[in-house]
Coordinates of C-alpha atoms in Angstrom, one line a residue:
Chain A
M1 CA -187.7 -22.6 -183.0
E2 CA -185.9 -22.1 -179.8
S3 CA -187.6 -19.5 -177.5
L4 CA -185.6 -16.3 -177.6
Y5 CA -185.5 -16.0 -173.8
N6 CA -183.2 -19.1 -173.7
F7 CA -180.3 -17.4 -175.3
T8 CA -177.4 -15.6 -173.8
S9 CA -176.8 -11.9 -174.5
Y10 CA -173.8 -12.7 -176.6
E11 CA -175.9 -15.0 -178.8
L12 CA -178.7 -12.5 -179.0
R13 CA -176.3 -9.8 -179.9
E14 CA -175.1 -11.7 -183.0
K15 CA -178.7 -12.3 -184.0
L16 CA -179.7 -8.7 -183.5
F17 CA -176.7 -7.3 -185.3
K18 CA -177.3 -9.7 -188.2
K19 CA -181.0 -8.6 -188.2
K20 CA -182.1 -12.3 -187.7
V21 CA -184.3 -11.2 -184.8
S22 CA -185.5 -7.9 -183.4
S23 CA -185.2 -6.5 -179.9
E24 CA -189.0 -6.3 -179.9
E25 CA -189.3 -10.0 -180.5
V26 CA -186.7 -10.7 -177.7
V27 CA -188.6 -8.4 -175.3
K28 CA -192.0 -10.0 -176.1
S29 CA -190.5 -13.5 -175.5
I30 CA -189.2 -12.3 -172.1
Y31 CA -192.6 -10.9 -171.1
E32 CA -194.2 -14.3 -172.1
R33 CA -191.6 -16.0 -169.9
I34 CA -192.3 -13.7 -167.0
E35 CA -196.0 -14.3 -167.4
E36 CA -195.4 -18.0 -167.2
K37 CA -192.9 -18.0 -164.3
E38 CA -193.1 -14.9 -162.1
E39 CA -196.2 -15.9 -160.1
K40 CA -194.2 -18.8 -158.7
I41 CA -190.7 -17.3 -158.5
K42 CA -191.4 -13.7 -157.3
A43 CA -188.1 -12.3 -158.6
F44 CA -189.5 -8.9 -159.4
L45 CA -190.4 -6.1 -157.1
Y46 CA -191.3 -3.8 -160.0
L47 CA -192.0 -4.8 -163.6
C48 CA -191.8 -2.0 -166.2
K49 CA -194.9 -1.4 -168.3
K50 CA -194.9 -3.6 -171.4
E51 CA -195.9 -1.0 -173.9
E52 CA -193.2 1.5 -172.8
V53 CA -190.5 -1.2 -172.8
L54 CA -191.5 -2.4 -176.3
E55 CA -191.3 1.2 -177.5
K56 CA -187.7 1.3 -176.3
A57 CA -187.0 -2.0 -178.0
R58 CA -188.4 -0.7 -181.3
R59 CA -186.1 2.4 -181.0
V60 CA -183.1 0.1 -180.8
D61 CA -184.4 -2.0 -183.7
K62 CA -184.8 1.2 -185.8
K63 CA -181.2 2.2 -185.0
I64 CA -180.0 -1.2 -186.1
A65 CA -182.2 -1.1 -189.3
L66 CA -180.8 2.3 -190.2
G67 CA -177.2 1.0 -189.8
E68 CA -176.5 3.4 -186.9
E69 CA -174.0 2.5 -184.3
V70 CA -175.5 0.7 -181.3
G71 CA -174.1 -0.2 -177.9
K72 CA -172.5 -3.5 -176.8
L73 CA -175.7 -4.7 -175.1
A74 CA -178.2 -3.2 -177.6
G75 CA -181.7 -4.5 -177.2
I76 CA -180.9 -7.0 -174.4
P77 CA -183.5 -7.3 -171.6
V78 CA -181.8 -6.7 -168.2
G79 CA -183.0 -6.7 -164.6
I80 CA -181.7 -4.5 -161.8
K81 CA -181.4 -5.3 -158.1
D82 CA -183.8 -3.0 -156.2
N83 CA -181.0 -1.4 -154.2
M84 CA -179.8 0.6 -157.3
C85 CA -181.4 3.8 -158.5
V86 CA -183.1 3.9 -161.9
K87 CA -184.5 7.3 -162.6
G88 CA -188.3 7.5 -162.5
I89 CA -189.1 3.9 -161.2
P90 CA -189.3 2.9 -157.6
A91 CA -186.2 1.8 -155.6
T92 CA -187.2 0.2 -152.3
G93 CA -184.0 -1.7 -151.4
G94 CA -186.5 -4.4 -150.4
S95 CA -187.5 -2.2 -147.4
K96 CA -190.7 -0.7 -146.1
I97 CA -188.9 2.5 -145.2
L98 CA -188.3 3.3 -148.8
K99 CA -191.8 2.3 -149.9
N100 CA -192.6 5.3 -152.0
F101 CA -189.2 6.4 -153.1
I102 CA -188.7 7.2 -156.7
P103 CA -185.1 8.2 -157.5
P104 CA -184.6 11.4 -159.4
Y105 CA -181.4 10.2 -160.9
N106 CA -179.6 7.1 -162.3
A107 CA -176.9 5.1 -160.6
T108 CA -173.6 5.3 -162.6
V109 CA -174.0 1.6 -163.6
I110 CA -177.4 2.3 -165.0
E111 CA -176.0 5.3 -167.1
K112 CA -173.4 2.9 -168.4
L113 CA -175.9 0.2 -169.3
L114 CA -178.2 2.7 -171.0
Q115 CA -175.3 4.1 -173.0
E116 CA -175.0 0.6 -174.4
D117 CA -178.7 0.5 -175.3
V118 CA -179.9 -2.2 -172.9
I119 CA -183.6 -2.6 -172.2
I120 CA -184.4 -2.4 -168.5
M121 CA -187.2 -4.8 -167.5
G122 CA -187.7 -3.8 -163.9
K123 CA -186.4 -4.0 -160.4
L124 CA -185.5 -7.3 -158.7
N125 CA -186.3 -8.6 -155.3
C126 CA -183.6 -8.7 -152.6
D127 CA -183.1 -9.0 -148.8
E128 CA -183.8 -5.7 -147.1
F129 CA -180.9 -3.3 -147.8
A130 CA -179.0 -6.4 -149.1
M131 CA -178.8 -7.9 -145.6
G132 CA -179.3 -11.6 -145.8
S133 CA -178.3 -14.9 -147.3
S134 CA -181.7 -16.3 -148.3
N135 CA -183.9 -13.4 -149.6
E136 CA -186.3 -14.1 -146.8
N137 CA -185.6 -10.6 -145.4
S138 CA -187.4 -8.8 -148.3
A139 CA -190.1 -6.7 -146.8
C140 CA -192.4 -7.7 -149.7
Y141 CA -192.1 -11.4 -150.3
P142 CA -189.4 -14.0 -150.5
V143 CA -188.0 -15.1 -153.9
R144 CA -188.2 -18.8 -154.6
N145 CA -185.5 -20.9 -156.1
P146 CA -186.5 -21.8 -159.7
W147 CA -185.0 -25.3 -159.2
D148 CA -187.1 -26.1 -156.2
L149 CA -189.8 -23.6 -155.2
N150 CA -189.6 -24.8 -151.5
R151 CA -186.0 -23.6 -151.3
V152 CA -184.3 -20.2 -151.1
P153 CA -182.5 -18.7 -154.1
G154 CA -179.8 -17.4 -151.8
G155 CA -179.3 -13.8 -150.9
S156 CA -179.1 -11.1 -150.9
S157 CA -179.4 -10.7 -154.7
G158 CA -182.0 -13.5 -154.8
G159 CA -184.2 -11.9 -157.4
S160 CA -181.2 -11.1 -159.6
A161 CA -180.1 -14.8 -159.6
A162 CA -183.6 -16.4 -159.8
S163 CA -184.6 -14.2 -162.7
V164 CA -181.6 -15.1 -164.8
A165 CA -181.8 -18.8 -163.9
A166 CA -185.5 -18.9 -164.9
S167 CA -184.8 -16.8 -168.1
E168 CA -187.1 -14.0 -167.0
V169 CA -184.2 -11.7 -168.0
I170 CA -181.1 -12.3 -170.0
L171 CA -178.7 -10.5 -167.6
S172 CA -179.0 -8.8 -164.2
L173 CA -177.1 -6.6 -161.8
G174 CA -176.6 -7.6 -158.2
S175 CA -174.5 -6.2 -155.4
D176 CA -172.1 -8.2 -153.2
T177 CA -171.1 -7.1 -149.7
G178 CA -170.3 -10.5 -148.2
G179 CA -171.3 -12.9 -151.0
S180 CA -174.6 -11.5 -152.1
I181 CA -173.9 -12.1 -155.8
R182 CA -171.9 -15.3 -155.6
L183 CA -174.1 -17.2 -153.1
P184 CA -177.4 -16.8 -155.1
A185 CA -175.5 -17.5 -158.3
S186 CA -174.3 -20.8 -156.8
F187 CA -177.8 -21.7 -155.4
C188 CA -179.5 -20.9 -158.8
G189 CA -176.9 -22.5 -161.1
I190 CA -175.6 -19.4 -162.9
V191 CA -172.5 -17.2 -163.1
G192 CA -172.0 -14.3 -160.6
I193 CA -169.1 -11.9 -160.5
K194 CA -167.9 -9.8 -157.6
P195 CA -165.4 -7.3 -159.0
T196 CA -162.4 -5.8 -157.2
Y197 CA -163.5 -3.1 -154.7
G198 CA -163.2 0.1 -156.6
R199 CA -163.6 -1.4 -160.1
V200 CA -167.3 -0.5 -160.4
S201 CA -168.8 2.8 -159.3
R202 CA -171.1 2.6 -156.2
Y203 CA -172.8 5.9 -157.0
G204 CA -176.5 5.3 -156.9
L205 CA -176.2 2.1 -155.0
I206 CA -178.1 2.2 -151.7
A207 CA -175.2 1.9 -149.2
F208 CA -175.0 -1.1 -146.8
A209 CA -171.3 -1.4 -145.9
S210 CA -169.3 1.1 -147.9
S211 CA -165.9 -0.5 -147.5
L212 CA -167.2 -3.8 -148.8
D213 CA -170.1 -3.2 -151.2
Q214 CA -169.5 -3.8 -154.9
I215 CA -171.9 -4.1 -157.9
G216 CA -171.5 -7.0 -160.3
P217 CA -173.2 -9.0 -163.1
L218 CA -175.2 -12.2 -162.9
S219 CA -175.4 -14.2 -166.2
K220 CA -176.1 -17.6 -167.8
D221 CA -172.4 -18.1 -168.7
V222 CA -169.0 -16.6 -168.2
R223 CA -168.9 -14.9 -171.6
D224 CA -172.0 -12.9 -170.7
G225 CA -170.6 -12.0 -167.3
A226 CA -167.4 -10.7 -168.9
L227 CA -169.4 -8.7 -171.4
M228 CA -171.5 -7.0 -168.7
L229 CA -168.5 -6.4 -166.5
E230 CA -166.7 -4.7 -169.3
V231 CA -169.7 -2.3 -169.7
I232 CA -170.2 -1.4 -166.0
S233 CA -166.5 -1.1 -164.9
G234 CA -164.5 2.1 -164.8
Y235 CA -163.6 5.2 -162.9
D236 CA -166.4 7.6 -161.8
R237 CA -165.6 10.9 -160.1
R238 CA -168.9 10.6 -158.2
D239 CA -167.6 7.6 -156.2
S240 CA -164.4 8.7 -154.5
T241 CA -163.4 5.0 -153.9
S242 CA -163.7 4.1 -157.5
V243 CA -160.2 3.5 -159.0
N244 CA -158.9 5.3 -162.0
M245 CA -157.4 2.4 -163.9
E246 CA -157.8 1.2 -167.4
V247 CA -160.5 -1.5 -167.8
P248 CA -159.1 -4.5 -169.7
P249 CA -161.1 -6.0 -172.6
Y250 CA -162.4 -8.9 -170.5
L251 CA -164.3 -10.5 -173.4
S252 CA -161.3 -10.8 -175.7
L253 CA -159.1 -12.1 -172.9
L254 CA -161.4 -15.0 -172.1
E255 CA -160.0 -17.6 -174.4
E256 CA -156.3 -17.2 -173.4
D257 CA -154.7 -20.4 -172.2
V258 CA -154.8 -21.3 -168.6
K259 CA -151.9 -23.7 -168.8
G260 CA -149.2 -22.9 -166.2
L261 CA -151.4 -20.9 -164.0
K262 CA -151.1 -21.7 -160.3
V263 CA -154.2 -22.1 -158.2
G264 CA -154.3 -22.6 -154.4
I265 CA -157.1 -24.4 -152.5
P266 CA -157.4 -22.9 -149.0
E267 CA -157.6 -25.8 -146.5
E268 CA -159.7 -23.7 -144.1
L269 CA -162.5 -23.7 -146.7
T270 CA -162.6 -27.4 -147.3
G271 CA -163.1 -28.7 -143.7
D272 CA -165.9 -30.5 -142.0
G273 CA -168.2 -27.5 -142.1
I274 CA -168.6 -28.1 -145.9
D275 CA -170.9 -30.8 -147.2
E276 CA -169.1 -33.9 -148.4
D277 CA -170.8 -33.7 -151.9
I278 CA -169.5 -30.2 -152.3
R279 CA -166.0 -31.1 -151.3
K280 CA -166.1 -34.0 -153.8
R281 CA -167.2 -31.6 -156.5
L282 CA -164.3 -29.3 -155.7
S283 CA -161.9 -32.3 -156.0
E284 CA -163.3 -33.1 -159.4
A285 CA -162.8 -29.5 -160.4
V286 CA -159.1 -29.7 -159.4
V287 CA -158.7 -32.8 -161.5
L288 CA -160.2 -31.0 -164.5
F289 CA -158.0 -28.0 -164.0
E290 CA -154.9 -30.2 -163.7
K291 CA -155.8 -31.8 -167.0
L292 CA -155.8 -28.3 -168.5
G293 CA -152.3 -27.7 -167.2
V294 CA -153.2 -25.7 -164.2
I295 CA -151.0 -26.3 -161.2
C296 CA -153.2 -26.9 -158.1
E297 CA -151.9 -27.0 -154.5
T298 CA -153.4 -26.9 -151.1
V299 CA -152.6 -23.6 -149.2
S300 CA -153.3 -22.4 -145.7
L301 CA -154.7 -19.0 -144.7
P302 CA -155.1 -19.4 -140.9
T303 CA -157.0 -16.1 -140.4
L304 CA -159.8 -17.2 -142.8
S305 CA -161.3 -18.9 -139.8
Y306 CA -161.9 -15.5 -138.1
A307 CA -163.4 -13.8 -141.1
L308 CA -167.0 -14.2 -140.1
P309 CA -166.9 -12.3 -136.8
V310 CA -164.7 -9.6 -138.4
Y311 CA -167.2 -9.2 -141.3
Y312 CA -170.3 -9.0 -139.1
I313 CA -168.6 -6.4 -136.8
I314 CA -167.4 -4.2 -139.6
S315 CA -170.4 -4.5 -142.0
S316 CA -172.9 -3.9 -139.1
S317 CA -170.9 -0.9 -137.9
E318 CA -170.8 0.6 -141.3
A319 CA -174.5 -0.2 -141.8
S320 CA -175.5 1.4 -138.6
S321 CA -173.9 4.6 -139.8
N322 CA -175.1 4.4 -143.4
L323 CA -178.7 3.7 -142.4
A324 CA -178.8 6.8 -140.2
R325 CA -180.0 8.6 -143.3
F326 CA -183.4 6.9 -143.1
D327 CA -185.0 9.3 -140.7
G328 CA -188.4 10.1 -142.4
V329 CA -187.4 13.6 -143.3
R330 CA -186.5 13.7 -147.0
Y331 CA -187.8 10.6 -148.6
G332 CA -189.5 7.3 -147.8
Y333 CA -191.8 6.3 -145.0
R334 CA -192.6 8.6 -142.1
D335 CA -194.6 7.8 -139.0
F336 CA -196.9 10.7 -138.2
T337 CA -197.9 9.7 -134.6
G338 CA -194.9 11.2 -132.8
E339 CA -195.2 14.7 -131.4
D340 CA -191.6 15.9 -131.7
I341 CA -188.8 15.2 -134.0
F342 CA -187.1 12.5 -131.9
S343 CA -190.1 10.4 -131.5
M344 CA -190.8 10.8 -135.2
Y345 CA -187.2 9.4 -135.9
K346 CA -187.6 6.5 -133.5
K347 CA -191.1 5.5 -134.6
T348 CA -190.3 5.9 -138.3
R349 CA -187.2 3.7 -138.0
G350 CA -188.8 1.3 -135.6
K351 CA -191.7 0.6 -137.9
G352 CA -189.9 1.1 -141.2
F353 CA -187.0 -1.3 -140.8
G354 CA -187.5 -5.1 -140.7
P355 CA -186.0 -7.4 -138.0
E356 CA -182.7 -8.3 -139.6
V357 CA -181.9 -4.6 -140.4
K358 CA -182.7 -3.6 -136.9
R359 CA -180.5 -6.4 -135.5
R360 CA -177.6 -5.2 -137.6
I361 CA -178.1 -1.6 -136.7
M362 CA -178.1 -2.6 -133.0
L363 CA -175.0 -4.8 -133.4
G364 CA -173.2 -2.0 -135.3
T365 CA -174.2 0.7 -132.8
Y366 CA -173.1 -1.5 -130.0
A367 CA -169.7 -2.2 -131.6
L368 CA -169.1 1.6 -132.2
S369 CA -170.3 2.8 -128.8
A370 CA -168.1 4.1 -126.1
G371 CA -166.4 1.3 -124.2
Y372 CA -166.7 -1.2 -127.0
Y373 CA -165.1 0.6 -129.9
D374 CA -161.6 -0.6 -129.2
A375 CA -162.4 -4.1 -128.1
C376 CA -164.9 -4.7 -130.9
Y377 CA -164.7 -2.5 -133.9
L378 CA -161.0 -1.7 -133.9
K379 CA -160.1 -5.2 -133.0
A380 CA -162.0 -6.4 -136.1
Q381 CA -160.3 -3.9 -138.3
K382 CA -156.9 -5.1 -137.0
V383 CA -157.8 -8.8 -137.7
R384 CA -158.8 -7.6 -141.2
T385 CA -155.2 -6.5 -141.7
L386 CA -154.0 -9.9 -140.7
L387 CA -156.5 -11.5 -143.2
K388 CA -155.3 -9.2 -146.0
R389 CA -151.7 -10.1 -145.2
D390 CA -152.6 -13.8 -145.4
F391 CA -154.1 -13.2 -148.9
E392 CA -151.1 -11.1 -150.0
R393 CA -148.8 -13.9 -148.9
V394 CA -150.5 -16.6 -150.9
F395 CA -151.0 -14.4 -154.0
K396 CA -147.2 -14.0 -154.2
D397 CA -147.1 -17.7 -155.3
F398 CA -150.6 -18.3 -156.7
D399 CA -152.6 -16.7 -159.4
A400 CA -156.0 -17.6 -158.0
L401 CA -157.7 -19.5 -155.2
L402 CA -160.3 -22.2 -155.6
S403 CA -163.0 -23.0 -153.1
P404 CA -166.6 -23.8 -152.5
V405 CA -169.1 -20.9 -152.6
A406 CA -171.1 -22.1 -149.7
P407 CA -171.1 -25.0 -147.3
T408 CA -174.4 -26.4 -148.8
T409 CA -176.7 -26.2 -151.8
A410 CA -179.9 -24.2 -151.5
F411 CA -181.6 -24.7 -148.2
L412 CA -185.4 -24.8 -147.4
I413 CA -187.4 -21.6 -146.9
G414 CA -187.7 -21.1 -143.2
E415 CA -184.8 -23.4 -142.3
K416 CA -182.5 -20.8 -140.9
I417 CA -184.5 -17.6 -140.6
K418 CA -185.2 -18.0 -136.9
D419 CA -181.5 -18.4 -136.0
P420 CA -179.4 -15.4 -137.2
L421 CA -176.1 -16.9 -136.4
K422 CA -176.8 -20.1 -138.4
M423 CA -177.8 -17.9 -141.3
Y424 CA -174.6 -15.9 -141.0
L425 CA -172.5 -19.1 -141.3
T426 CA -173.8 -19.6 -144.8
D427 CA -171.4 -16.8 -145.9
I428 CA -168.3 -18.4 -144.5
C429 CA -166.5 -19.0 -147.9
T430 CA -167.5 -15.7 -149.6
I431 CA -166.9 -13.2 -146.8
P432 CA -163.1 -13.2 -146.6
V433 CA -163.0 -12.1 -150.3
N434 CA -164.9 -8.8 -149.5
L435 CA -162.8 -8.0 -146.5
A436 CA -159.7 -8.1 -148.7
G437 CA -161.5 -6.3 -151.7
L438 CA -160.6 -9.2 -154.1
P439 CA -162.4 -10.1 -157.4
S440 CA -164.2 -13.4 -157.3
I441 CA -166.5 -15.4 -159.4
S442 CA -169.1 -18.2 -158.8
V443 CA -169.2 -20.5 -161.8
P444 CA -171.6 -23.5 -162.1
A445 CA -170.2 -26.9 -161.1
G446 CA -173.2 -29.1 -161.9
L447 CA -176.0 -30.5 -159.7
I448 CA -176.0 -32.2 -156.4
K449 CA -179.3 -34.1 -155.8
G450 CA -181.0 -32.0 -158.4
L451 CA -179.8 -28.7 -157.0
P452 CA -177.1 -26.5 -158.5
V453 CA -173.7 -25.8 -156.9
G454 CA -171.1 -23.3 -157.7
L455 CA -167.3 -23.1 -157.6
Q456 CA -165.6 -20.0 -156.3
I457 CA -162.5 -18.6 -158.0
T458 CA -160.8 -15.6 -156.4
G459 CA -158.0 -13.5 -157.8
R460 CA -155.5 -10.8 -157.0
I461 CA -156.9 -7.2 -156.8
F462 CA -157.8 -5.9 -160.3
E463 CA -157.0 -9.2 -162.0
E464 CA -160.6 -10.1 -163.0
S465 CA -159.3 -11.3 -166.3
T466 CA -157.4 -14.2 -164.7
I467 CA -160.4 -15.5 -162.8
L468 CA -162.6 -15.0 -165.9
R469 CA -160.2 -17.0 -167.9
L470 CA -160.1 -19.9 -165.4
A471 CA -163.9 -19.8 -165.0
Y472 CA -164.3 -19.8 -168.8
S473 CA -162.1 -22.8 -169.4
F474 CA -163.7 -24.7 -166.5
E475 CA -167.1 -24.0 -168.0
Q476 CA -166.2 -24.8 -171.6
N477 CA -164.5 -28.1 -170.5
S478 CA -167.1 -29.2 -168.0
G479 CA -170.1 -28.1 -169.9
Y480 CA -171.9 -27.2 -166.7
H481 CA -173.2 -23.9 -167.9
T482 CA -175.6 -25.7 -170.2
V483 CA -177.3 -27.1 -167.1
S484 CA -179.2 -23.8 -166.4
V485 CA -180.1 -23.4 -170.1
K486 CA -181.4 -26.9 -170.0
Y487 CA -183.5 -26.0 -167.0
S488 CA -185.1 -23.0 -168.7
R489 CA -185.9 -25.1 -171.8
Q490 CA -188.0 -27.5 -169.8
K491 CA -191.7 -27.2 -170.1
P492 CA -193.3 -26.2 -166.8
E493 CA -195.0 -29.6 -166.4
E494 CA -191.6 -31.4 -166.9
S495 CA -189.7 -29.3 -164.4
N496 CA -189.2 -30.5 -160.8
Y497 CA -192.1 -28.7 -159.2
Chain B
M1 CA -177.3 -12.2 -123.0
L2 CA -177.5 -8.4 -123.1
T3 CA -179.7 -7.0 -120.3
L4 CA -182.9 -5.3 -121.3
S5 CA -181.5 -1.9 -120.2
E6 CA -178.4 -2.5 -122.4
V7 CA -180.7 -3.2 -125.3
E8 CA -182.7 -0.1 -124.5
Y9 CA -179.6 2.0 -124.3
V10 CA -178.2 0.8 -127.7
A11 CA -181.7 1.3 -129.3
S12 CA -181.8 4.9 -128.1
L13 CA -178.3 5.5 -129.5
A14 CA -179.6 4.1 -132.8
C15 CA -182.9 6.0 -132.7
L16 CA -184.9 2.9 -132.9
E17 CA -188.2 2.3 -131.1
L18 CA -188.4 -1.3 -130.2
T19 CA -191.4 -3.3 -128.9
E20 CA -191.2 -5.2 -125.7
E21 CA -191.2 -8.4 -127.7
E22 CA -188.3 -7.2 -129.9
K23 CA -186.3 -6.1 -126.8
K24 CA -186.6 -9.6 -125.4
I25 CA -185.6 -11.3 -128.6
F26 CA -182.6 -9.0 -129.2
S27 CA -181.3 -9.4 -125.7
Q28 CA -180.9 -13.1 -126.3
Q29 CA -179.9 -13.0 -130.0
L30 CA -177.4 -10.1 -129.7
G31 CA -175.9 -11.8 -126.7
E32 CA -175.3 -14.9 -128.6
I33 CA -173.8 -13.0 -131.6
L34 CA -171.6 -10.9 -129.4
D35 CA -170.3 -14.1 -127.7
F36 CA -169.5 -15.5 -131.1
F37 CA -167.5 -12.3 -131.8
R38 CA -165.4 -12.9 -128.7
Q39 CA -163.4 -15.6 -130.5
L40 CA -161.3 -12.7 -131.9
D41 CA -160.0 -12.0 -128.4
I42 CA -157.5 -14.8 -128.6
L43 CA -155.7 -13.2 -131.6
D44 CA -152.7 -11.1 -130.9
T45 CA -153.1 -7.8 -132.7
E46 CA -150.6 -5.8 -130.7
G47 CA -149.0 -3.2 -133.0
I48 CA -151.2 -4.1 -136.0
E49 CA -152.7 -1.2 -138.0
P50 CA -156.4 -1.4 -138.6
A51 CA -157.5 -1.9 -142.2
F52 CA -160.3 0.6 -142.7
H53 CA -160.1 0.0 -146.5
S54 CA -159.5 -3.2 -148.5
I55 CA -157.4 -1.5 -151.1
P56 CA -155.1 1.5 -150.9
L57 CA -157.2 4.7 -151.1
K58 CA -156.1 8.3 -151.3
N59 CA -158.1 11.4 -150.5
V60 CA -159.7 12.8 -153.6
F61 CA -159.6 16.5 -154.2
R62 CA -161.1 18.6 -156.9
N63 CA -161.0 22.2 -157.8
D64 CA -163.7 24.3 -156.2
I65 CA -165.8 24.9 -159.3
K66 CA -169.5 25.5 -159.1
G67 CA -171.4 22.7 -160.8
N68 CA -175.0 21.7 -161.3
S69 CA -176.9 20.0 -158.5
I70 CA -180.3 18.5 -158.3
E71 CA -183.2 20.8 -158.9
H72 CA -185.2 22.0 -156.0
E73 CA -188.5 20.4 -157.1
K74 CA -186.8 17.1 -157.8
A75 CA -185.1 17.0 -154.4
L76 CA -188.4 17.7 -152.7
S77 CA -190.4 15.2 -154.9
N78 CA -190.0 12.3 -152.4
A79 CA -190.7 14.4 -149.2
P80 CA -193.2 12.8 -146.8
Q81 CA -194.2 16.3 -145.9
R82 CA -193.3 19.7 -147.3
E83 CA -194.2 23.3 -147.1
G84 CA -193.2 25.5 -150.0
E85 CA -189.6 24.9 -150.8
Y86 CA -188.9 23.2 -147.5
F87 CA -189.0 19.7 -145.9
K88 CA -191.5 19.9 -143.1
I89 CA -190.7 18.2 -139.8
P90 CA -192.3 18.0 -136.4
K91 CA -191.1 20.6 -133.8
I92 CA -187.6 20.3 -132.5
I93 CA -187.4 22.7 -129.6
G94 CA -189.1 21.3 -126.5
G95 CA -189.0 17.7 -127.8
G96 CA -186.4 15.0 -127.3
E97 CA -184.9 13.9 -124.1

């Protein structure tokens, strides 16, 4: 019999509701898989105690057995990126400065998942405070790419992507400020969704850049992503930027025909900076979409070329302000060697933050400081307006945009970590989307030299259902989503490490 | 390049104690990154409004009704140091610069 960890949540849901399997069996299978894989992959920062989790699974099984109503994700093992608060279990955000922090409350997304009876397996590794593109900035240990252990899984939601790709969980939550869901989804061969800004509550997410951060699902296929997105979306009065708007039934809209939709391919994201193999894969995707009756045309958004500096100015500025709360007073790490409060602050922050976080705090503080505010920060916000206008213009004629997710497939651990600017360039295709608040998905587009690659589909604000539909028809007609399932079915000795 | 004293100034604004080694690395790295940012200078943004938000947002108001907040003990449960019902911190008066 097929191991239970190989299935999607949608498939498991059917089996659970029909009482063909129990949640207890699913959870046991997941723990076996973690036992087998985790030592090499390092996707978890905190794994919940097996007996306690099994007890929760049995409670779901009992509800199902008694014919009681259960949630949309009842009994499904899920992992949570460590920058979200789950009551009673540690949340470090991948940082030393939050080493002993145990949240006394749940993030809204966690409340929503628990309402649907999910089984939380633990907290997943990430770049410190979600700053990074490779997961090498985790204060604990880097995550390794399940496809090649010498390579990065992408960041910052590296643990969220690697755990789903290696079937250590069925679904996971990540967060995306400049590509942190889509990039690791692409590098690990799975689906990652960055919802429209305001679609999902940020309450209980450790803030990085508040005008850009958004929580979203990572999954083995588009259907699973749509299911989880449906669960976590919606207005929350505890996040004043969350939008009070009805959440469409994403799952039931998936199969609608894509014929007649118009898709633009931004020429700024298909230039020389993108690997030839990836550009080729994009052209093949265009051919497939055209066969399905989608109209594909090249478009130009000239300001896309300036998105990277705009992003790093704005996100670092917001981070420098958000991270001021880590001062050693109310929670987390404190250095006790200082004699007065100011030296306590400085020593705590100097020792508690890692190099990349300090670099961004420094950049942001510089950009916001007197004399540079207008030339640096305000200038970036103005260019952001130009970028938004560029998107608004093309979205008058096009329903979605198609592009690569990243210029390359997964790179080697250590390859870029010494050169911050080189690392930042990894995010060139994903960043513009966050600056404009748009919904976007990374969907598998096969393998290049044995490594997965994703395709990015971006839509108008609050039109997640359109990009889900396009991604679903691409997946169903290309069959690429089965690639990661195939990977997880390999015996360890057969796999490529 | 940022000068060492510029790095020290920004670090003090940010309340970060940096080692001598970090200051050296940052003066070079931050300089390179800031140079990279300067490509924005060629864009004409005269008369353009800054976009502080990606989507249209309005101020959110609510009625001033007393609600439940986190219990005292829970709020203090993560404190590095406490005394009674308070967070304990090093002395403020006489310190600083």
